[in-house]
Coordinates of C-alpha atoms and ligand atoms in Angstrom, one line a residue:
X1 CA 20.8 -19.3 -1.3
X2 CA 20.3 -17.8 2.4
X3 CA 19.9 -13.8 2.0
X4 CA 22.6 -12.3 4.4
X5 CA 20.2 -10.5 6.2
X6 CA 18.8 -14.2 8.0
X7 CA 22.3 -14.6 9.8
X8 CA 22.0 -10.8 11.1
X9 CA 18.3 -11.5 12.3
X10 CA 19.3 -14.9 14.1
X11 CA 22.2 -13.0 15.4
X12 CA 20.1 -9.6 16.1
X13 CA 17.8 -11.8 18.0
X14 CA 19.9 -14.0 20.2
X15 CA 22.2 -10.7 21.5
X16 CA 19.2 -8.9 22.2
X17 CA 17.3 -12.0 23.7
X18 CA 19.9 -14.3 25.1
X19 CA 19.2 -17.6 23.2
X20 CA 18.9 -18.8 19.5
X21 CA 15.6 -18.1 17.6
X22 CA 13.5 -21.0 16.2
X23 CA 13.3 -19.8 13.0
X24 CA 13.7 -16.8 10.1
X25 CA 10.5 -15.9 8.3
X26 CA 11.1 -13.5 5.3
X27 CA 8.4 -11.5 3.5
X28 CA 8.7 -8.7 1.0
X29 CA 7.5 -5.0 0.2
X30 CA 5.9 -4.8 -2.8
X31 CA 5.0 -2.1 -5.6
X32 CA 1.6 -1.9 -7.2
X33 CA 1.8 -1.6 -11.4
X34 CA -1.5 -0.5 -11.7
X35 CA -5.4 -0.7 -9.8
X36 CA -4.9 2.1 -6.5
X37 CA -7.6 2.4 -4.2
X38 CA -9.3 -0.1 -6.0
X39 CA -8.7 -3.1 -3.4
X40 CA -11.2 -1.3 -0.5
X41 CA -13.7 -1.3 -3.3
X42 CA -13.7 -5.0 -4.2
X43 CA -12.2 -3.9 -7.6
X44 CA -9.1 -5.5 -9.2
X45 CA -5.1 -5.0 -8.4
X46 CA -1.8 -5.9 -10.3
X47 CA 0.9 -5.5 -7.8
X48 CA 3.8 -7.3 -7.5
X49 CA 6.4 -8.5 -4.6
X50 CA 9.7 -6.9 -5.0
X51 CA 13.5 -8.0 -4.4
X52 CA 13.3 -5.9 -0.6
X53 CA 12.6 -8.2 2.3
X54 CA 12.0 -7.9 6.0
X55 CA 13.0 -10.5 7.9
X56 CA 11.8 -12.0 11.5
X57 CA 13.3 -14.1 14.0
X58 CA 10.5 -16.1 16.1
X59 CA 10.8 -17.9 19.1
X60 CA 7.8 -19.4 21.7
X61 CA 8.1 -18.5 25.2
X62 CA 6.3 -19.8 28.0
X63 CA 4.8 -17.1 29.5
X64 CA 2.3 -15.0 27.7
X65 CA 4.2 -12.0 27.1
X66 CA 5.6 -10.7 23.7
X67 CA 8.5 -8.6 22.6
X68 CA 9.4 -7.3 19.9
X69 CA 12.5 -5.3 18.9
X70 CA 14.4 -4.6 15.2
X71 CA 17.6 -3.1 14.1
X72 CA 15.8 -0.2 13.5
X73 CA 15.5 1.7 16.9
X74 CA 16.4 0.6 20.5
X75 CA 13.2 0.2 21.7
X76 CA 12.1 -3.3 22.9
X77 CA 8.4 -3.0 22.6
X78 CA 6.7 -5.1 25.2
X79 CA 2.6 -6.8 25.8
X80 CA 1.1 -9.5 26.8
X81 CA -0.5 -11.1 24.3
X82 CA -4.3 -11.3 26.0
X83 CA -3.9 -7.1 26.1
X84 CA -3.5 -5.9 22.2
X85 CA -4.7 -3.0 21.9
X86 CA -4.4 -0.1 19.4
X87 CA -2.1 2.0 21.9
X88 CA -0.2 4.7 20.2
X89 CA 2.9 3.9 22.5
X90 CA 3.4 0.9 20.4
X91 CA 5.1 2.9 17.4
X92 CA 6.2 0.4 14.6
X93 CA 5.7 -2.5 17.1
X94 CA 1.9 -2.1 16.5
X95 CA 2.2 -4.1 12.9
X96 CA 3.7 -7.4 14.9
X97 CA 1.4 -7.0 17.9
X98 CA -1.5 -6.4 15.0
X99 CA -1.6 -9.6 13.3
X100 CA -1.0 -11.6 16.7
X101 CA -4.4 -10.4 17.6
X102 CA -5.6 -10.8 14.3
X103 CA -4.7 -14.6 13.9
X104 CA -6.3 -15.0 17.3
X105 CA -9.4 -13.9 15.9
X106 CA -9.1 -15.4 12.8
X107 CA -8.5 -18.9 14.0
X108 CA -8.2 -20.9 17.0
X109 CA -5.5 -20.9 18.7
X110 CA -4.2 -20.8 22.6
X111 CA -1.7 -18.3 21.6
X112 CA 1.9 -18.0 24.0
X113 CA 4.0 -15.1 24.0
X114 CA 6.7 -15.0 21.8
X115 CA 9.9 -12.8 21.4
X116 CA 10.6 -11.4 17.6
X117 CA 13.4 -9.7 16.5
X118 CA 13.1 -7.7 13.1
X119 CA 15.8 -6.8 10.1
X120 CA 14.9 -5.2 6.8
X121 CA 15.8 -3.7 3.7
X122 CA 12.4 -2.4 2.7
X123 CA 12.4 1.3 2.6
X124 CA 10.2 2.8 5.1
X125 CA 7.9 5.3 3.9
X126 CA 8.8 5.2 0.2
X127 CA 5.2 3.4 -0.7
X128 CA 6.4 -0.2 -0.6
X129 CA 4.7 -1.5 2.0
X130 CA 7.6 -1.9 4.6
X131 CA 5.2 -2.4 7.2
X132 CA 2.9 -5.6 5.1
X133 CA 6.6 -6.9 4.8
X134 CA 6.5 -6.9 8.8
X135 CA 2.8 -8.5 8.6
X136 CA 3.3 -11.1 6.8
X137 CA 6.8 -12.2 7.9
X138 CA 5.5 -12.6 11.5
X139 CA 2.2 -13.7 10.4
X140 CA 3.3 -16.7 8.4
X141 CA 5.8 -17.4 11.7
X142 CA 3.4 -17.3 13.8
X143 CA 1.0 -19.1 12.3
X144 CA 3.7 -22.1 12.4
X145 CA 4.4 -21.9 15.4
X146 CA 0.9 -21.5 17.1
X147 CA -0.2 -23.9 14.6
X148 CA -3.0 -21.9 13.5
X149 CA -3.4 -23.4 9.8
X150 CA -4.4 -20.1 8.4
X151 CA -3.9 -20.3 4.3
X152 CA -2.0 -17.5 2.7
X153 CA -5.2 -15.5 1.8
X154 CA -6.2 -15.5 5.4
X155 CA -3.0 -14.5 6.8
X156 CA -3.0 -11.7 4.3
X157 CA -6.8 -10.8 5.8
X158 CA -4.7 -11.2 9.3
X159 CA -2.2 -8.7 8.5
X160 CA -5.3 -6.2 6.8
X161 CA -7.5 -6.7 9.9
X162 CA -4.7 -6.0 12.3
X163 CA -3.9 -3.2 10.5
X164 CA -7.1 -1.7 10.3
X165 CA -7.9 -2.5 14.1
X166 CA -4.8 -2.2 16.0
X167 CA -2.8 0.5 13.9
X168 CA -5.7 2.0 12.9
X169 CA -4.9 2.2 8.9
X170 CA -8.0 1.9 6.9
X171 CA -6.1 -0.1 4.3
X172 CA -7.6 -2.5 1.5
X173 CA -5.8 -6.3 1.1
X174 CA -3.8 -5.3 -1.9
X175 CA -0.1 -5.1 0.2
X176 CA -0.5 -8.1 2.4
X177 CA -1.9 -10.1 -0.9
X178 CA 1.2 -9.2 -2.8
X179 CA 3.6 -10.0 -0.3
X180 CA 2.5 -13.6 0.7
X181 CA 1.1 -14.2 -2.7
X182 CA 4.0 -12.6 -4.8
X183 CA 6.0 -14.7 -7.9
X184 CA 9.2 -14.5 -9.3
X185 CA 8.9 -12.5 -12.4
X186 CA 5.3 -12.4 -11.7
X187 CA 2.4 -9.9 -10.8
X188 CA -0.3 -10.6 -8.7
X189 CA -3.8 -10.0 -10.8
X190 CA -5.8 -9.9 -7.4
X191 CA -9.8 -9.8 -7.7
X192 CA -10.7 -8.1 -4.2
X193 CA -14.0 -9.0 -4.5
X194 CA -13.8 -13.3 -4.4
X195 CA -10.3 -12.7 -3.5
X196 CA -8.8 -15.3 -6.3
X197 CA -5.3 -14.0 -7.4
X198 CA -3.8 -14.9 -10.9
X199 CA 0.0 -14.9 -11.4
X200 CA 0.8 -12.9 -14.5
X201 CA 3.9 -13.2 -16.5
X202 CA 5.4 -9.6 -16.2
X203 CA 8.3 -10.2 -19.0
X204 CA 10.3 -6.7 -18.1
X205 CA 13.9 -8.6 -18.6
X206 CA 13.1 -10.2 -21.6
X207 CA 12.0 -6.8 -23.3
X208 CA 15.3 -5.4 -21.5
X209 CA 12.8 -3.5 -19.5
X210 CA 13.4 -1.8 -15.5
X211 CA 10.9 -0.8 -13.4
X212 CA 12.3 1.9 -11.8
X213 CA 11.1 3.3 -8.2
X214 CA 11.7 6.7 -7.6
X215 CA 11.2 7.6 -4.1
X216 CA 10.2 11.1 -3.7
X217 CA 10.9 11.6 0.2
X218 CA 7.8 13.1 0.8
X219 CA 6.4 11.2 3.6
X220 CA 3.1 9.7 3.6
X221 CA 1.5 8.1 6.2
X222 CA -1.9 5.9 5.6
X223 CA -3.1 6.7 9.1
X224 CA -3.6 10.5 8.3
X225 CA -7.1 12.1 6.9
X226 CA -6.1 11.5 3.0
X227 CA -6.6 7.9 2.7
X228 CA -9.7 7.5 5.0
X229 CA -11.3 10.4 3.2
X230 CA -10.7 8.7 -0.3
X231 CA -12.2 5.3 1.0
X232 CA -15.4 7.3 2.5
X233 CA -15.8 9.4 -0.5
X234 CA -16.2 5.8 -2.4
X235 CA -18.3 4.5 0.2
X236 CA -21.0 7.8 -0.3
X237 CA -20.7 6.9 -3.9
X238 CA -21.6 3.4 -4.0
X239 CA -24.2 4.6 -1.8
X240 CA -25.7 7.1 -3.2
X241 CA -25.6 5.2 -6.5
X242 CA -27.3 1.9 -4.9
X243 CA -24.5 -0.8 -5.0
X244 CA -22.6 -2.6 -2.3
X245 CA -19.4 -1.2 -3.4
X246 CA -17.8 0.4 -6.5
X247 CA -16.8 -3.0 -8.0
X248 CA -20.4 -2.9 -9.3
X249 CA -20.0 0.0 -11.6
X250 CA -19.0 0.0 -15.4
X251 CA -18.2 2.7 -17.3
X252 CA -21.6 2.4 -19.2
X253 CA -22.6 4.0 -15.2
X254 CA -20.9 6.9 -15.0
X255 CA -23.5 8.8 -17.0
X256 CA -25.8 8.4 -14.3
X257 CA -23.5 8.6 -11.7
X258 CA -23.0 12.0 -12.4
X259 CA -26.4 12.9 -12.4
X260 CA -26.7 11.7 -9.1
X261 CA -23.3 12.7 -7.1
X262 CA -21.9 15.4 -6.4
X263 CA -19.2 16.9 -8.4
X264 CA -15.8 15.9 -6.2
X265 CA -18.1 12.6 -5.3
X266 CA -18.4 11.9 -8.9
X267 CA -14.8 12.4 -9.5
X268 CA -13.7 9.7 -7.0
X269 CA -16.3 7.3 -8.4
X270 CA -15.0 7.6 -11.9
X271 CA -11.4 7.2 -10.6
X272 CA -12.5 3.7 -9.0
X273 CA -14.5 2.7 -12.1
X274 CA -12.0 3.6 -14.8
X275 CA -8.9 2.1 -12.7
X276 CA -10.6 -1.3 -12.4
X277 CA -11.2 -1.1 -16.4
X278 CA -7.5 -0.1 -16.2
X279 CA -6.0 -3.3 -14.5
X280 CA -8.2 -5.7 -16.9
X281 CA -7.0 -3.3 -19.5
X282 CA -3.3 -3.5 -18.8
X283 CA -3.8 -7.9 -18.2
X284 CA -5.3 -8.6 -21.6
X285 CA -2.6 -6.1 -22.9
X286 CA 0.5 -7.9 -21.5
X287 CA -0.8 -10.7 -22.3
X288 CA -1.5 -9.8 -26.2
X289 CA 1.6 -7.6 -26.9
X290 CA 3.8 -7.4 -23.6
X291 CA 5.4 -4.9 -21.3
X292 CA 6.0 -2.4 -23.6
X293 CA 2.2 -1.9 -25.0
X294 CA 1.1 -1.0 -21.1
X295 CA 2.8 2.7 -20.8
X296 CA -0.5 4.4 -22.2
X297 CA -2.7 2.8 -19.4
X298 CA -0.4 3.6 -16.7
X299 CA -0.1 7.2 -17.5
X300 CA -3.6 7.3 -17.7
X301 CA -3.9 6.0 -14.3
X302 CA -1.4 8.6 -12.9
X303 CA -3.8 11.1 -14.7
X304 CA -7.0 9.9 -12.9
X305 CA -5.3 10.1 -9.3
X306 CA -3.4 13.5 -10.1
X307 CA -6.7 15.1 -11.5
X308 CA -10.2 12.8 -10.3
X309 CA -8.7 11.1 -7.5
X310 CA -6.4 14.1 -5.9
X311 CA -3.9 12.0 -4.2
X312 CA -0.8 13.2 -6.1
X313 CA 1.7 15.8 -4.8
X314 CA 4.1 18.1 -7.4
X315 CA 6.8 15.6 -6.5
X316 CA 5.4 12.7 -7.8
X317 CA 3.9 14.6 -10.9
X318 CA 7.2 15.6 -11.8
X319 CA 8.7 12.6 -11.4
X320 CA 6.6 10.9 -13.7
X321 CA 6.2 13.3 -16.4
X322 CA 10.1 13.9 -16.9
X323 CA 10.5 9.9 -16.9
X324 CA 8.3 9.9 -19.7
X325 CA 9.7 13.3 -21.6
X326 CA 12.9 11.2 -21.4
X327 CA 11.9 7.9 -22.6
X328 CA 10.1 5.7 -19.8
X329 CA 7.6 3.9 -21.8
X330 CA 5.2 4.6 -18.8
X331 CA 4.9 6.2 -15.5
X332 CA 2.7 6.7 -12.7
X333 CA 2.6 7.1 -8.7
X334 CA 1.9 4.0 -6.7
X335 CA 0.4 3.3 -3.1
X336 CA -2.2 5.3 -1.6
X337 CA -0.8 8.3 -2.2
X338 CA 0.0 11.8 -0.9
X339 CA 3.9 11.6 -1.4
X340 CA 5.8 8.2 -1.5
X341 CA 7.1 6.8 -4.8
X342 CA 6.1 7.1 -8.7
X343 CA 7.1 4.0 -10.7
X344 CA 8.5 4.7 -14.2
X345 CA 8.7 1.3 -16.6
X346 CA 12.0 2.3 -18.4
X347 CA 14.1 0.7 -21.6
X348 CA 17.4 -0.4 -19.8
X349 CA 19.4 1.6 -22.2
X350 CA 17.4 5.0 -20.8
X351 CA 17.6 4.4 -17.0
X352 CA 20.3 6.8 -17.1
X353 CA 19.1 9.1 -19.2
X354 CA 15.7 9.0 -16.6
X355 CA 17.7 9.0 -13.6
X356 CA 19.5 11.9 -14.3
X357 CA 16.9 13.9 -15.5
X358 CA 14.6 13.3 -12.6
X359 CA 17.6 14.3 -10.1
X360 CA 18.1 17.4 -12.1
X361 CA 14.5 18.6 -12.4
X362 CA 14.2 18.1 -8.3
X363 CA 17.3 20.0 -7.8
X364 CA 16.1 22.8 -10.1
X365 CA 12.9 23.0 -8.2
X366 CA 14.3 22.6 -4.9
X367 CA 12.7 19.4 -3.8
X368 CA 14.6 16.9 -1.3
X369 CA 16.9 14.7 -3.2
X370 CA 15.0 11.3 -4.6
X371 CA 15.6 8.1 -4.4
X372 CA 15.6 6.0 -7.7
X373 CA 16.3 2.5 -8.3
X374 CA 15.6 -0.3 -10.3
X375 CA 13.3 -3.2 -8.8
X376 CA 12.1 -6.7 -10.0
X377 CA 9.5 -9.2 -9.5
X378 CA 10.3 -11.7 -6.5
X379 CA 9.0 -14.5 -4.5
X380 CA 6.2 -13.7 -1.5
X381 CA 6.9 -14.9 2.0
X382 CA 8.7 -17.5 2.9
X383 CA 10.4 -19.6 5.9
X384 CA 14.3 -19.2 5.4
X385 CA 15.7 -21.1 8.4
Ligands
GLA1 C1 -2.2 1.5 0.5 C2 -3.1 0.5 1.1 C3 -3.7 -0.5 0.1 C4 -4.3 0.3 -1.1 C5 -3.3 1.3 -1.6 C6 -3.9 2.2 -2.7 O1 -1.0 0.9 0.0 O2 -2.4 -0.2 2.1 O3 -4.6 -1.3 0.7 O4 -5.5 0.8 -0.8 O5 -2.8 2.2 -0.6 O6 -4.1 1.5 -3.8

């Protein structure tokens, strides 16, 4: 079945542009169960690819000049595809224009301009990685059409490098990883380290389970100080406590490690180290006794980002403590943090019961409205026509 949204693309594209697109590529946003800030520490992820898409309409052109434009502003965003560059006038346009240059660099290609015309139903800002959805959709296009032969994991290091470079996001490979690699009813176990990515049975519907999104409206925005402070924080640590990166801590390590580090240092370090003990935690866990054995662990996580980490907001604390008072099985935040959405893994008969109490505990404490809905596991990228 072709999603609706392909025939507005084709159609956004050829009004804009003047002639039919080549093809639709579709990728989707994606929501992490459990493992945050783990990925830029070669540690271990579980997210999955959710039932939002964004979807881009591709064409060649002859000439080496590149536009972009989407159904989300009026802007046609133009380059010329020997002159990325991380120029703050490129706005949203910098995520196409990103992995462009980053699949020039990754493989070899004699790259033409293109035109690209966007369409999406992934919210922005909510956490859900609207803009790896853009990555990936025109990264797997273009690596068609250029021919570049780039495998999924290295057009998810494509979308990471031309985030980090050309947006200038210091992000890990955990978004772009769910969204190409991404199963129906599936979760991604991702190992950042050797990169190797497991597909995990979630089994939500069969234990008439929802995971629930509740976006908080607080923006974040990974470009800001929060995020690249976290990931230097962990690079000091592994430092200071003589390993490549955090991946090579256990538990057993945290004695020393606080020894060593300084108190808010050590605090970051034991968020990384416990997290990663998390996500094998919560595998061998779903595994053994399903979905509805993992609520502990991911209340625990939310405990170590709220309290060791500091990346949590009142929002998203609230959020996920009054799913729980009123019957999630477990809840936490997800992303990087500082605002976007908490998660709440919720029995379908108590959605409503969750729903409404969230709204009403905002309300009392005058926070902006939220938005909460119910998302499931869904296929990674794809080419659609
Ligand atoms: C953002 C980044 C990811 C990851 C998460 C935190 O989503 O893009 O790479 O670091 O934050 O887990």
């Amino acid at each position: 079945m072709i999603h609706e949204l392909v025939a507005k693309t084709q159609a956004g594209f050829s009004d804009l542009f003047g002639y039919e697109a080549t093809g639709v590529w579709s990728a989707p946003g994606r929501v992490n169960l459990i493992g945050e800030h783990t990925d830029y520490n070669e540690g271990y992820v579980f997210p999955f690819a959710i039932n939002r898409r964004t979807f881009a309409a591709l064409a060649l052109r002859e000439d080496s000049t590149v536009r972009v434009a989407s159904s989300f502003s009026d802007d046609i965003h133009q380059v010329d595809i020997a002159n990325i560059s991380s120029d703050a006038k490129n706005e949203w346009a910098a995520y196409p224009f990103g992995v462009a240059w980053a699949i020039q660099q990754l493989a070899e290609v004699s790259p033409s301009g293109f035109d690209c015309f966007i369409e999406s139903d992934v919210p922005v800002g909510a956490g859900l990685s609207s803009s790896a959805a853009i990555e990936c959709a025109v990264a797997l296009g273009l690596n068609e059409l250029w021919g570049a032969g780039l495998d999924r994991r290295k057009l998810a290091r494509a979308g990471q490098l031309g985030e980090n470079e050309i947006v200038g996001a210091p992000t890990g490979i955990m978004d772009q990883s769910a969204s190409l690699l991404g199963e129906i009813d599936h979760g991604v176990f991702l190992d950042c380290r050797s990169l190797e990515a497991t597909p995990i049975e979630l089994g939500f519907s069969s234990a008439d389970l929802e995971l629930l999104i509740i976006d908080t409206k607080v923006a974040h925005r990974l470009v800001d100080g929060g995020y690249a402070a976290r990931r230097a924080a962990c690079e000091t640590g592994a430092t200071e406590m003589g390993v490549t990166s955090l991946r090579d801590l256990s538990i057993e390590d945290l004695e020393k490690a606080k020894e060593i580090l300084d108190e808010v240092t050590f605090r970051r370090v034991r968020h990384v180290v416990t997290e990663n003990q998390r996500v094998l935690d919560t595998i061998r866990t779903l595994r053994e006794a399903g979905p509805t054995a993992i609520g502990q662990l991911m209340h625990a996580s939310h405990e170590s980002m709220r309290d060791d980490f500091e990346i949590s907001v009142d929002e998203l604390d609230t959020a996920v403590e009054t799913a729980i008072r009123h019957g999630a099985i477990g809840a936490r935040m997800t992303g990087g943090g500082f605002g976007g959405a908490a998660i709440a893994l919720t029995p379908i008969g108590k959605i409503s019961e969750v729903t409404l109490s969230i709204l009403a505990e905002f309300e009392a404490l005058g926070y902006a409205k939220p938005d909460i809905f119910a998302v499931s596991a869904a296929p990674g990228a794809i080419r659609e026509v």
